[in-house]
Amino acid sequence: MSTPSFAYELEGEVAVITFDIEGEAVNTLSPAISQEFEALMTKAAADDAARAIVFISGKKDSFIAGAKIDFLSTLKTAAEAVALCRQGQAGFDRLDAFEKPVIAAINGACLGGGLEWALACDYRIATDTPKTSLGLPEVQLGLIPGAGGTQRLPRLIGAQAALDLILTGKSLKAKKALKLGVVDEVVPTPILRQVALRRALEMAEGKLKLDRTRGLSGVAKSRSFKDVLRGLSDQKAWAELALEDNPVGRKVLFDQAKKELLKKTKGRYPAPEKALEVIKTGLDKGLPAGLEAEAQAFGELVVSDVSKRLVEIFFATTALKKDNGTQNPELKPRPVTRLGMVGGGLMGGGIAYVATALQGIPVRLKDRDDAGVGRALAYVRGLYDERVKRKSLTWRERDRQLALVTGTTDYSGFKRAEVVIEAVFEDLKLKHQVLKEVEAAGRPDVIFASNTSSLPITKIAEASRHPETVIGMHYFSPVHKMPLLEIITHKGTADWVTATCVEVGKKQGKTVIVVNDGVGFYTSRILAPYLNEAAFLLAEGADIAELDRALTDFGFPVGPITLLDEVGIDVAAKVSKIMHEAYGDRMLAPATTDALVADGRLGRKAKKGFYTYESGKKKEVDQSIYLMMPRGVERKRVDRAEMAERCVLQMVNEAVRCLGEGILRSPRDGDIGAIFGLGFPPFLGGPFRHAESQGLGRTLQRLEHYQERHGVRFTPAPLFAELVKTGKRFY
Ligand SMILES: NC(=O)c1ccc[n+]([C@@H]2O[C@H](COP(=O)([O-])OP(=O)(O)OC[C@H]3O[C@@H](n4cnc5c(N)ncnc54)[C@H](O)[C@@H]3O)[C@@H](O)[C@H]2O)c1
């Protein structure tokens, strides 16, 4: 028999059930766990000495992280999943109806099935630490809550607030959860158990009673009368009441929510739409109908392609969290207690922010002169101030974290930095000079990481006295928002250096992929032919807005032409030349690009690009740009599906080349890099997963088809033909 995951002990007149799965970092849910818990509840019901129950986690920083996801992916049919949901729902129904009061004492992550569990308890207490977060993130896996969450949450906090949480999958900190009524009380961690025991007895003695009667009508049941009154003084709260309180108002609310949702998802993500339907069914037709609809929808979603892709991404990012970026999984990163930052521009400022805000280490930042240092510090301060405005940080915390960044115009204070990141201008000579200065001023084993976006790390390392400590750390702009960090090793980079930088990136909240050196590394390399193809389509006569629409309809967050304006047409032209030089004619950009740059059309930064950027006016296609194209203003209708297919095939084909040439360590890294770095649609799983779901043979045929029409730039990557011939796959 396996070790029990729960402990049952009597503390005075309260039974404390502690959940602690042996050997696991966090508690997760599975049918075996539910069975064990139910047996304990039966015991608690029969235990005359126990008047109430406290349910608490034995893990240090987590309550319940959700359902065991490996288990979800073993579900083969919708019917199997429906049955599982019904089982879970029945378990929580029993908990909800349990004859003795049950208190959930929540410290750490309380997510998905964990929150559904807590929602079935009578009273919820959460700790006030930043580690405590509550939410129903199922939509992020293409699913909906399947054990009553879509029904209990709207009943507890009102439909509008519940929709906001369930449709986005976002999580709440304890204070916000209290405000919304998701939890009833927030306490400091050390007294959680004590307070929970006290509330348990108070409930058993009838001293603590909660007004949970107003949930169905839409106002948070546990909000105090004062809170409700306060809420009603603002117009929004009135609107909320009016909308949710009656079926007609509710219809308006749900129709509006669906419209907003479709604007965002374009119908590509079925889970939030299903959640919306299921919540409405429950509110219109009652709890049993709502629960049945929830189970059916969950079953349908779990076997859908979208959910499969999103779950695969979840597994890939989880695996990357454990990966140190080298062949030796045992290798430990060296401690990094201080970061040196050379260059405090857009990127340097952003890196200094994530290093202080997320990694929590001091950063010594050098720029050329006082003005440069001042700009960098102001940028970092601006990012902290925004958080204070959003109330995710207090002024005091902001001051404390801001004090971690100090500026200099020489290398004073660099002696103690284990890692120095360089983000000066994109110029090899300058980077060599900075490298030598850092090696002269720093520790003998200082790691020199370059944030270059296009210069080969091998070339940068040539100026080093110890090239084994030279590496690339390619961040994306804006650094505080973009989730990916691409780390680039050259042939001589030492493994401990890679492992240490990977750890730095993870601590800064990044998903890190490690790639081998080569021009454009991975992400810039697959982006270049994609953007080139868009430029060819324009030159052939495609309409700018149509082309952007084709790719946003495909699932990219912005279209390629908008992206060109954002990146800078000059920057794209420069990168494109470097790519052409390195990879030959398949990367040749159409001649129009140079003409655009010569005309001063650099994109948004110059307020002149493919689109107009007049302040106060809606962004529109700048029609005059067509005059610079071979076909002039006369546009030709090109099928949207063809435009999307051509651009995406370019990206997929180049990604496959990167894998074949050993730039990528795995298709997994390639998929994650494209999704998190370039916005490849997550529901398609990345270029490798996408090619596989289309069929490798079919993808190869499409490339050959376009190769006949457009020549060498569609020549299939050799690995494609090889895989098709041998019947092998990427995954
Ligand atoms: N901007 C992006 O989107 C992006 C994305 C990824 C990588 N990169 C790369 O990051 C690097 C920096 O880009 P950026 O956009 O932050 O540039 P930037 O022009 O905003 O900043 C460069 C900074 O370096 C400073 N600098 C120049 N010489 C210096 C020296 N000798 N010592 C100290 N500071 C010096 C400049 O004063 C300036 O503040 C480049 O290599 C670029 O290719 C940029």
PDB file of C-alpha atoms in Angstrom, residues 337-367 372-384 387 398 400-408 414 419-423 451 473 475-476 478-481 485 504 507-510:
ATOM      1  CA  THR A 337      24.692  37.520  -5.654  1.00  0.00           C
ATOM      2  CA  ARG A 338      25.366  40.631  -7.701  1.00  0.00           C
ATOM      3  CA  LEU A 339      24.915  41.582 -11.332  1.00  0.00           C
ATOM      4  CA  GLY A 340      26.973  44.008 -13.400  1.00  0.00           C
ATOM      5  CA  MET A 341      25.126  45.710 -16.266  1.00  0.00           C
ATOM      6  CA  VAL A 342      26.972  47.599 -18.991  1.00  0.00           C
ATOM      7  CA  GLY A 343      24.721  49.804 -21.117  1.00  0.00           C
ATOM      8  CA  GLY A 344      21.566  51.222 -19.595  1.00  0.00           C
ATOM      9  CA  GLY A 345      19.425  51.730 -22.693  1.00  0.00           C
ATOM     10  CA  LEU A 346      16.075  50.140 -23.334  1.00  0.00           C
ATOM     11  CA  MET A 347      17.408  46.629 -22.755  1.00  0.00           C
ATOM     12  CA  GLY A 348      19.893  47.368 -19.947  1.00  0.00           C
ATOM     13  CA  GLY A 349      17.227  49.220 -17.976  1.00  0.00           C
ATOM     14  CA  GLY A 350      14.773  46.362 -18.432  1.00  0.00           C
ATOM     15  CA  ILE A 351      17.317  43.750 -17.366  1.00  0.00           C
ATOM     16  CA  ALA A 352      18.251  45.799 -14.273  1.00  0.00           C
ATOM     17  CA  TYR A 353      14.563  45.881 -13.397  1.00  0.00           C
ATOM     18  CA  VAL A 354      13.948  42.108 -13.631  1.00  0.00           C
ATOM     19  CA  ALA A 355      17.199  41.384 -11.768  1.00  0.00           C
ATOM     20  CA  THR A 356      16.155  43.564  -8.831  1.00  0.00           C
ATOM     21  CA  ALA A 357      12.401  43.003  -8.884  1.00  0.00           C
ATOM     22  CA  LEU A 358      12.316  39.251  -9.450  1.00  0.00           C
ATOM     23  CA  GLN A 359      15.784  37.937  -8.693  1.00  0.00           C
ATOM     24  CA  GLY A 360      16.171  40.362  -5.810  1.00  0.00           C
ATOM     25  CA  ILE A 361      19.908  40.963  -6.237  1.00  0.00           C
ATOM     26  CA  PRO A 362      21.868  44.253  -6.391  1.00  0.00           C
ATOM     27  CA  VAL A 363      22.702  45.547  -9.855  1.00  0.00           C
ATOM     28  CA  ARG A 364      25.619  47.839 -10.608  1.00  0.00           C
ATOM     29  CA  LEU A 365      24.820  49.613 -13.859  1.00  0.00           C
ATOM     30  CA  LYS A 366      27.387  51.386 -16.015  1.00  0.00           C
ATOM     31  CA  ASP A 367      26.637  53.720 -18.879  1.00  0.00           C
ATOM     32  CA  GLY A 372      22.964  57.695 -19.678  1.00  0.00           C
ATOM     33  CA  VAL A 373      22.994  56.465 -16.083  1.00  0.00           C
ATOM     34  CA  GLY A 374      20.229  58.933 -15.203  1.00  0.00           C
ATOM     35  CA  ARG A 375      18.057  57.727 -18.083  1.00  0.00           C
ATOM     36  CA  ALA A 376      18.515  54.107 -17.063  1.00  0.00           C
ATOM     37  CA  LEU A 377      17.670  54.757 -13.425  1.00  0.00           C
ATOM     38  CA  ALA A 378      14.626  56.801 -14.435  1.00  0.00           C
ATOM     39  CA  TYR A 379      13.453  53.929 -16.644  1.00  0.00           C
ATOM     40  CA  VAL A 380      13.756  51.406 -13.819  1.00  0.00           C
ATOM     41  CA  ARG A 381      12.039  53.807 -11.421  1.00  0.00           C
ATOM     42  CA  GLY A 382       9.210  54.237 -13.938  1.00  0.00           C
ATOM     43  CA  LEU A 383       8.592  50.486 -14.006  1.00  0.00           C
ATOM     44  CA  TYR A 384       8.481  50.332 -10.200  1.00  0.00           C
ATOM     45  CA  ARG A 387       3.516  48.782 -10.003  1.00  0.00           C
ATOM     46  CA  ARG A 398       9.475  50.171  -4.186  1.00  0.00           C
ATOM     47  CA  ARG A 400      13.795  49.107  -1.012  1.00  0.00           C
ATOM     48  CA  GLN A 401      13.965  47.416  -4.418  1.00  0.00           C
ATOM     49  CA  LEU A 402      14.953  50.544  -6.272  1.00  0.00           C
ATOM     50  CA  ALA A 403      17.871  50.993  -3.878  1.00  0.00           C
ATOM     51  CA  LEU A 404      19.278  47.734  -5.281  1.00  0.00           C
ATOM     52  CA  VAL A 405      20.216  49.475  -8.552  1.00  0.00           C
ATOM     53  CA  THR A 406      23.161  51.835  -8.420  1.00  0.00           C
ATOM     54  CA  GLY A 407      24.765  53.653 -11.325  1.00  0.00           C
ATOM     55  CA  THR A 408      28.325  54.401 -12.360  1.00  0.00           C
ATOM     56  CA  PHE A 414      32.061  45.534 -10.645  1.00  0.00           C
ATOM     57  CA  VAL A 419      27.818  37.859 -13.936  1.00  0.00           C
ATOM     58  CA  VAL A 420      28.095  40.958 -16.136  1.00  0.00           C
ATOM     59  CA  ILE A 421      25.534  41.465 -18.894  1.00  0.00           C
ATOM     60  CA  GLU A 422      26.393  43.745 -21.753  1.00  0.00           C
ATOM     61  CA  ALA A 423      23.705  45.705 -23.639  1.00  0.00           C
ATOM     62  CA  ASN A 451      22.571  40.699 -25.085  1.00  0.00           C
ATOM     63  CA  MET A 473      21.807  36.161 -23.053  1.00  0.00           C
ATOM     64  CA  TYR A 475      16.414  39.127 -23.892  1.00  0.00           C
ATOM     65  CA  PHE A 476      13.355  40.396 -25.747  1.00  0.00           C
ATOM     66  CA  PRO A 478      10.176  44.992 -23.397  1.00  0.00           C
ATOM     67  CA  VAL A 479      12.219  42.883 -20.993  1.00  0.00           C
ATOM     68  CA  HIS A 480       9.797  43.090 -18.077  1.00  0.00           C
ATOM     69  CA  LYS A 481       6.945  41.746 -20.209  1.00  0.00           C
ATOM     70  CA  LEU A 485      15.260  34.347 -22.668  1.00  0.00           C
ATOM     71  CA  VAL A 504      19.794  33.678 -13.522  1.00  0.00           C
ATOM     72  CA  LYS A 507      15.093  33.627 -11.244  1.00  0.00           C
ATOM     73  CA  GLN A 508      14.212  36.637 -13.383  1.00  0.00           C
ATOM     74  CA  GLY A 509      10.968  34.891 -14.262  1.00  0.00           C
ATOM     75  CA  LYS A 510      11.969  33.859 -17.768  1.00  0.00           C
TER      76      LYS A 510
END
